[in-house]
Amino acid sequence: MNKDQAKQHLSVVSNELTKTRQFMREFAKFDAKQSDVAQFDSMIAANSHDREMGLQAIPESLQKLLEAQNIAAAPAGKQAVFDGLRDGIAEYQRRNGGDMPPVEVVQSALSAATAFTENAHRGDDNDPSFDSLSFSHHEALSVVPAAVQVVITMGIANSLPLISMLPNPTGSNEVPIVAGEGTAGMDMGVMRRGELIDGEKAGLPYFDNRHLLVMEDAGEGKFTLESHVAYTKEIRDNKTTKFVVDKDSIKAPFVGGRVSIKVRGVEVANDNHRSHPTFGGKSTLQPLDPITLGADTFIVKSAVADLDSHTVEVAFDTTDGAAPGADEVEVELIFDYERKDEKGDYILRAPSHDMAFNYYGVYAYPSRARSTATIDAITQLQNELGINWYAAAQMLFINKYNFEQNGRLLRGAVNQCLANQEQHVKVFDADIAGVTHTTLTDLYSNIRVVLGKARTALSTITNTAIGQYDLYVSDRGAAFFEAMSRDEYTPTGEQYGDQYSIYRIGQLNTGVNIYYVPASMGVFNEDELTQGGYALLVPRATTPAKAPFVGTVAVPTMVLASSANAFEKDVAVYNRMAAEANPIPRYRNQCMLIELRNLPSL
């Protein structure tokens, strides 16, 4: 996908997300005891005098579903769409402590469900990846409403904060994800051209036009400086920061009348007087009263700023006063962007920043399975339980597929953390030498310190402020948090321990959500730990582009009939989806493994 195609795709996605967000606000007001279809029609009528105009404010994917032939013709076809939404949201909330699903998840589920209708996006007719599957492959088109409901419900319900779904309204095999980075446009201050302006030098001088620079020790109490646009950051012996001129950069003219000389951060001379020159000539700095810092007294004899040669000189009285140390004298300058050379051209350019956009792709891959049932089992399922066989096969596959997918991502995250333990593993040790805990509350309160350090370290690594995050915990990890004081931890009351689901089991009073990961996923292997457990810290992204894991749906899970035996139903299940670590290098490894050691026997 080239940049133009990526921009077009992102434009479509942005429009769909806006409409989906607006619709979800209205849908939240629907009365569950009344017909959703009737309330939807009332909503359209209330928001527009023209129904067609009203529908334009609705997500296109939802329009396609409600207008599809096999949904509109079925007795409860349209209601099945709303049931899918309502059931999916309810199940998501049950599994995630009452939170509403992200709008990206809802939009992704709606877009995926359109694949079962004649309104599905088929892509390029010459592209064989789009013409092998369609809604018409179902043995009976009457299953379309059921299939749509299942895809919407399970698409929302099975979503975890772990994966940020990238909406895919066009059904593309590749979905773009864009990383925009601001870089310095020139050498100025501590920044060099091409460096990230929000990187490790984000808080150092670039745009701010006040430059505090260390003067060179010329001996006998004299110090000099030649002004240049760029300088480097260094650390003094007393751990303070100093800036040293980079003489390889161009000279920098500065403004007269705003020159200040300081010793150990205290001003000793300036040219802030009415007779100073501004744009040329020599500006004489006036010494201030002698200053005493500790056992030393500093007295300025003379100081001058040459606006033509871009230099500053100062001499200290070493007879009646002390000579400052080699890096103790600084001069503060304001660069002069109005100054021109002999040709009439500006000498300095204002510092600029450039935006660099990098496009990465998330690629869907195919998965398939088969399911066979006898006609007796199918009819019994339908007659006694009212469950459609196609929908049941579809639902079973989706649940298992998503569960395996989450396990793959979590295992990969743990492996990456262990591969770089110095940066991505933090240890909570309940047995600290010299510290005696009288209560479990005292013991467990220290986990907040470790989690805080882990979050800060992760923010530094990714250069992104991390706000909310989740913890995915092992069996012993779950027991650890469940044993905490209710002032520190609030359980959701959700029963856990089965081997086929991930649940939110509680929340720390800091807002951190705790998710239980069953041993069947093979994520945490605790056998080697004596009285220990694990917790995986995964940040919650504010935008999908910054998420630890991203996913998309090109073709939703669909059922294809293939019966060689008249008394059996042999169905194939197929999808084409993606879920992977964020391809943007900056956000690729955003997890932190917390190792819990020497836990008390609970």
Coordinates of C-alpha atoms in Angstrom, one line a residue, residues 194-564:
G194 CA 17.1 15.2 12.3
E195 CA 17.0 14.5 16.0
L196 CA 13.6 13.9 17.6
I197 CA 12.3 17.1 19.3
D198 CA 10.4 14.9 21.8
G199 CA 13.3 12.5 22.3
E200 CA 16.0 12.3 25.0
K201 CA 16.8 16.0 24.5
A202 CA 13.2 17.2 24.6
G203 CA 13.6 19.4 27.6
L204 CA 16.9 21.0 26.5
P205 CA 17.4 24.3 24.5
Y206 CA 16.3 24.5 20.9
F207 CA 13.3 26.9 20.5
D208 CA 13.9 28.9 23.7
N209 CA 16.1 31.9 22.7
R210 CA 18.0 32.2 26.0
H211 CA 21.4 30.5 25.9
L212 CA 23.4 29.9 29.0
L213 CA 26.9 28.9 27.9
V214 CA 30.1 28.0 29.8
M215 CA 33.0 30.4 29.2
E216 CA 36.5 29.2 28.5
D217 CA 39.1 29.7 31.2
A218 CA 41.9 31.8 29.6
G219 CA 44.0 31.9 32.9
E220 CA 44.8 34.6 35.4
G221 CA 41.1 35.2 36.1
K222 CA 40.1 35.8 32.5
F223 CA 37.3 34.0 30.7
T224 CA 36.2 34.2 27.1
L225 CA 33.4 32.9 24.8
E226 CA 32.8 32.9 21.1
S227 CA 29.1 32.5 20.4
H228 CA 27.9 29.7 18.2
V229 CA 24.4 28.4 17.4
A230 CA 25.0 24.9 18.6
Y231 CA 26.4 23.5 21.9
T232 CA 26.6 20.2 23.8
K233 CA 25.3 19.2 27.2
E234 CA 27.8 18.1 29.8
I235 CA 27.7 17.2 33.5
R236 CA 29.8 19.0 36.1
D237 CA 31.4 17.2 39.0
N238 CA 28.7 18.5 41.3
K239 CA 26.1 16.9 39.0
T240 CA 24.7 20.1 37.5
T241 CA 24.3 20.6 33.8
K242 CA 26.4 22.8 31.6
F243 CA 26.4 23.8 28.0
V244 CA 29.6 23.9 26.0
V245 CA 29.9 25.8 22.7
D246 CA 30.3 23.6 19.6
K247 CA 32.8 25.6 17.5
D248 CA 32.1 23.5 14.4
S249 CA 28.7 25.2 14.1
I250 CA 28.2 28.7 12.7
K251 CA 28.8 31.8 14.8
A252 CA 25.7 33.3 16.4
P253 CA 25.2 37.1 16.7
F254 CA 23.6 38.1 19.9
V255 CA 21.6 41.1 21.1
G256 CA 23.4 43.9 23.1
G257 CA 21.9 45.0 26.3
R258 CA 20.8 41.5 27.2
V259 CA 24.2 40.0 28.1
S260 CA 24.6 38.6 31.6
I261 CA 27.6 36.9 33.2
K262 CA 27.1 34.5 36.1
V263 CA 29.3 32.6 38.5
R264 CA 27.8 29.4 39.9
G265 CA 24.5 30.6 38.6
V266 CA 24.6 34.0 40.4
E267 CA 24.8 37.2 38.2
V268 CA 28.0 39.3 38.6
A269 CA 27.8 41.6 35.5
N270 CA 25.4 42.7 32.7
D271 CA 25.0 45.4 30.1
N272 CA 21.4 46.2 30.9
H273 CA 22.0 50.0 30.8
R274 CA 20.7 52.7 28.5
S275 CA 24.0 53.4 26.7
H276 CA 24.6 49.9 25.4
P277 CA 24.8 49.2 21.6
T278 CA 22.2 46.8 20.3
F279 CA 23.3 45.5 16.8
G280 CA 27.0 46.3 16.5
G281 CA 30.1 47.6 18.3
K282 CA 31.3 46.8 21.8
S283 CA 28.9 46.7 24.8
T284 CA 30.6 47.3 28.1
L285 CA 29.1 45.2 31.0
Q286 CA 28.7 46.8 34.4
P287 CA 30.1 44.8 37.3
L288 CA 27.7 44.2 40.2
D289 CA 28.7 44.3 43.8
P290 CA 31.1 41.6 44.9
I291 CA 29.4 38.4 45.7
T292 CA 30.4 35.8 48.3
L293 CA 29.6 32.2 47.7
G294 CA 30.8 30.0 50.5
A295 CA 34.4 30.9 51.3
D296 CA 35.0 32.7 48.0
T297 CA 34.4 36.3 47.0
F298 CA 34.1 37.1 43.3
I299 CA 34.9 40.6 42.0
V300 CA 34.5 41.5 38.3
K301 CA 37.2 44.0 37.1
S302 CA 36.0 44.3 33.5
A303 CA 33.7 42.7 31.0
V304 CA 32.9 43.5 27.3
A305 CA 30.6 42.0 24.7
D306 CA 31.8 42.4 21.0
L307 CA 28.7 42.3 18.9
D308 CA 30.7 42.3 15.7
S309 CA 33.0 39.4 16.5
H310 CA 30.3 37.6 18.5
T311 CA 32.6 37.3 21.6
V312 CA 32.4 38.0 25.3
E313 CA 35.3 38.5 27.7
V314 CA 35.4 39.0 31.5
A315 CA 38.2 39.5 33.9
F316 CA 38.0 38.9 37.7
D317 CA 40.1 40.6 40.4
T318 CA 42.3 37.8 41.7
T319 CA 44.1 40.1 44.1
D320 CA 41.2 41.1 46.4
G321 CA 39.0 38.2 45.3
A322 CA 39.0 34.6 44.1
A323 CA 39.3 33.2 40.6
P324 CA 36.3 31.1 39.6
G325 CA 36.8 27.5 38.6
A326 CA 37.2 26.3 35.0
D327 CA 33.5 25.7 34.4
E328 CA 31.9 28.0 36.9
V329 CA 31.6 31.1 34.7
E330 CA 28.7 31.3 32.3
V331 CA 27.3 34.0 30.0
E332 CA 23.6 34.2 29.0
L333 CA 22.9 35.4 25.5
I334 CA 19.9 36.1 23.3
F335 CA 20.6 35.3 19.7
D336 CA 19.9 38.1 17.2
Y337 CA 17.8 36.8 14.3
E338 CA 17.4 40.3 12.8
R339 CA 21.1 40.7 12.1
K340 CA 22.2 40.6 8.5
D341 CA 25.5 40.1 6.8
E342 CA 27.2 42.4 4.3
K343 CA 25.1 41.0 1.5
G344 CA 21.9 41.9 3.3
D345 CA 21.0 38.3 4.1
Y346 CA 20.0 37.1 7.6
I347 CA 22.9 35.5 9.4
L348 CA 20.7 33.1 11.5
R349 CA 17.7 31.1 10.6
A350 CA 15.0 30.5 13.2
P351 CA 15.0 27.0 14.6
S352 CA 12.5 24.9 12.7
H353 CA 10.9 21.4 13.1
D354 CA 10.0 19.0 10.4
M355 CA 7.4 16.3 10.5
A356 CA 8.5 12.9 9.3
F357 CA 5.7 10.3 8.5
N358 CA 6.5 6.7 8.3
Y359 CA 3.9 4.2 7.0
Y360 CA 3.9 0.7 8.3
G361 CA 1.6 -2.2 7.3
V362 CA -0.4 -4.6 9.4
Y363 CA -1.1 -7.7 7.2
A364 CA -4.0 -10.1 7.6
Y365 CA -3.3 -13.8 7.3
P366 CA -5.7 -16.7 6.6
S367 CA -6.8 -19.3 9.1
R368 CA -9.2 -22.2 8.6
A369 CA -10.8 -25.2 10.4
R370 CA -13.5 -27.8 9.8
S371 CA -16.4 -29.0 11.9
T372 CA -18.7 -32.0 11.4
A373 CA -22.0 -32.9 13.0
T374 CA -24.7 -35.4 12.3
I375 CA -28.2 -34.3 11.2
D376 CA -29.5 -35.7 14.5
A377 CA -27.2 -33.4 16.5
I378 CA -28.0 -30.4 14.3
T379 CA -31.8 -30.8 14.6
Q380 CA -31.6 -31.4 18.3
L381 CA -29.5 -28.3 18.7
Q382 CA -32.0 -26.2 16.7
N383 CA -35.2 -27.7 18.1
E384 CA -34.3 -28.0 21.8
L385 CA -31.9 -25.2 22.3
G386 CA -32.9 -22.9 19.5
I387 CA -29.2 -22.6 18.4
N388 CA -28.3 -22.3 14.7
W389 CA -25.6 -24.9 13.8
Y390 CA -23.8 -22.5 11.5
A391 CA -23.7 -19.8 14.2
A392 CA -22.6 -22.4 16.8
A393 CA -19.7 -23.6 14.6
Q394 CA -18.8 -20.0 13.9
M395 CA -18.9 -19.0 17.6
L396 CA -16.8 -21.9 18.7
F397 CA -14.1 -21.1 16.2
I398 CA -14.0 -17.4 17.0
N399 CA -13.7 -18.1 20.8
K400 CA -10.8 -20.6 20.4
Y401 CA -9.1 -18.5 17.7
N402 CA -9.1 -15.3 19.7
F403 CA -8.0 -17.1 22.8
E404 CA -5.0 -18.6 21.0
Q405 CA -4.2 -15.3 19.4
N406 CA -4.1 -13.5 22.8
G407 CA -1.9 -16.3 24.1
R408 CA 0.5 -15.9 21.2
L409 CA 0.9 -12.2 21.8
L410 CA 1.3 -12.5 25.6
R411 CA 3.9 -15.3 25.2
G412 CA 5.8 -13.2 22.7
A413 CA 5.7 -10.2 25.1
V414 CA 7.1 -12.3 28.0
N415 CA 9.8 -13.7 25.8
Q416 CA 10.9 -10.2 24.6
C417 CA 11.0 -9.0 28.2
L418 CA 13.2 -12.0 29.3
A419 CA 15.4 -11.4 26.2
N420 CA 16.2 -8.0 27.6
Q421 CA 15.9 -8.4 31.3
E422 CA 18.0 -5.4 32.3
Q423 CA 15.4 -3.1 30.7
H424 CA 12.2 -5.1 30.7
V425 CA 12.2 -7.1 34.0
K426 CA 11.5 -5.6 37.4
V427 CA 11.6 -7.6 40.7
F428 CA 9.3 -7.4 43.7
D429 CA 10.9 -9.2 46.6
A430 CA 8.7 -9.7 49.6
D431 CA 11.8 -10.7 51.6
I432 CA 13.9 -7.5 52.0
A433 CA 16.9 -7.8 54.2
G434 CA 16.5 -5.7 57.4
V435 CA 12.8 -5.0 56.9
T436 CA 10.2 -6.8 58.9
H437 CA 6.5 -6.6 57.9
T438 CA 3.9 -7.0 60.6
T439 CA 0.9 -7.3 58.2
L440 CA 0.2 -8.4 54.7
T441 CA -0.9 -4.8 53.9
D442 CA 2.5 -3.5 54.8
L443 CA 4.2 -6.2 52.7
Y444 CA 2.0 -5.7 49.6
S445 CA 2.1 -1.9 49.7
N446 CA 5.6 -2.1 48.3
I447 CA 4.4 -3.5 45.0
R448 CA 3.2 0.1 44.1
V449 CA 6.8 1.2 44.3
V450 CA 7.9 -1.5 41.9
L451 CA 5.0 -0.8 39.5
G452 CA 5.8 2.9 39.6
K453 CA 9.4 2.2 38.7
A454 CA 8.4 -0.2 35.9
R455 CA 6.0 2.4 34.4
T456 CA 8.6 5.1 34.5
A457 CA 11.3 2.9 32.9
L458 CA 8.9 1.9 30.2
S459 CA 8.0 5.6 29.5
T460 CA 11.7 6.3 29.2
I461 CA 12.3 3.4 26.8
T462 CA 9.3 4.3 24.5
N463 CA 9.7 8.0 25.0
T464 CA 5.9 8.1 25.7
A465 CA 4.1 9.1 28.8
I466 CA 2.2 6.0 30.1
G467 CA -1.0 6.8 31.9
Q468 CA -3.3 3.8 32.4
Y469 CA -1.9 0.2 32.2
D470 CA -3.1 -3.3 32.8
L471 CA -1.4 -6.2 34.6
Y472 CA -1.9 -9.8 33.2
V473 CA -1.1 -12.2 36.1
S474 CA -0.4 -15.8 36.6
D475 CA -2.2 -18.1 39.1
R476 CA 0.1 -17.1 42.0
G477 CA 0.0 -13.5 40.8
A478 CA -3.8 -13.6 41.0
A479 CA -3.6 -15.0 44.5
F480 CA -1.1 -12.2 45.5
F481 CA -3.4 -9.4 44.4
E482 CA -6.6 -11.1 45.7
A483 CA -5.0 -11.2 49.2
M484 CA -4.4 -7.4 49.3
S485 CA -6.4 -5.1 51.5
R486 CA -9.7 -4.0 50.0
D487 CA -8.4 -0.4 50.5
E488 CA -5.7 -1.3 48.0
Y489 CA -7.5 -3.6 45.7
T490 CA -11.2 -4.0 44.6
P491 CA -12.2 -7.4 43.1
T492 CA -14.7 -7.5 40.3
G493 CA -16.3 -10.6 41.8
E494 CA -15.9 -12.4 38.5
Q495 CA -15.2 -16.1 38.9
Y496 CA -11.9 -17.2 37.3
G497 CA -9.8 -20.2 37.0
D498 CA -11.2 -21.9 33.9
Q499 CA -8.7 -22.7 31.2
Y500 CA -10.4 -20.9 28.2
S501 CA -10.9 -17.3 29.2
I502 CA -9.1 -14.1 30.3
Y503 CA -11.0 -12.0 32.8
R504 CA -10.5 -8.8 34.7
I505 CA -10.5 -9.9 38.3
G506 CA -9.9 -6.6 40.0
Q507 CA -8.5 -3.2 40.1
L508 CA -5.9 -1.5 42.3
N509 CA -6.8 1.8 43.9
T510 CA -4.4 3.5 41.4
G511 CA -6.7 2.4 38.5
V512 CA -4.5 -0.5 37.4
N513 CA -6.7 -3.3 36.0
I514 CA -5.7 -6.9 36.9
Y515 CA -6.4 -9.7 34.3
Y516 CA -6.1 -13.4 35.1
V517 CA -4.2 -15.5 32.5
P518 CA -4.9 -19.2 32.7
A519 CA -2.0 -21.7 32.7
S520 CA -3.4 -23.2 29.5
M521 CA -2.1 -20.3 27.5
G522 CA 1.5 -21.2 28.4
V523 CA 2.4 -17.5 29.1
F524 CA 3.7 -17.8 32.7
N525 CA 5.6 -20.9 33.8
E526 CA 5.8 -20.7 37.5
D527 CA 7.2 -24.2 38.3
E528 CA 10.8 -22.9 38.5
L529 CA 9.8 -20.1 41.0
T530 CA 9.7 -21.0 44.7
Q531 CA 6.9 -19.0 46.3
G532 CA 6.8 -16.7 43.3
G533 CA 4.6 -15.5 40.5
Y534 CA 4.5 -13.1 37.5
A535 CA 2.7 -10.1 36.3
L536 CA 3.0 -8.6 32.8
L537 CA 2.6 -4.8 32.7
V538 CA 0.9 -3.7 29.4
P539 CA 0.2 0.0 28.8
R540 CA -3.2 1.1 27.5
A541 CA -2.7 3.2 24.5
T542 CA -4.5 6.5 24.0
T543 CA -4.5 5.9 20.2
P544 CA -4.2 2.6 18.2
A545 CA -1.0 3.8 16.6
K546 CA 0.8 3.7 19.9
A547 CA -0.7 0.4 21.2
P548 CA 1.6 -2.5 22.1
F549 CA -0.4 -4.8 19.8
V550 CA -2.6 -4.0 16.8
G551 CA -5.0 -6.1 14.8
T552 CA -7.4 -5.9 11.9
V553 CA -10.1 -7.9 10.1
A554 CA -10.0 -8.4 6.4
V555 CA -12.4 -11.3 6.2
P556 CA -14.4 -12.2 9.4
T557 CA -15.0 -15.8 10.5
M558 CA -17.4 -17.3 8.1
V559 CA -18.9 -20.8 7.7
L560 CA -18.8 -22.6 4.3
A561 CA -21.0 -25.7 3.8
S562 CA -19.3 -28.8 2.3
S563 CA -21.4 -32.0 2.8
A564 CA -20.4 -35.2 1.2

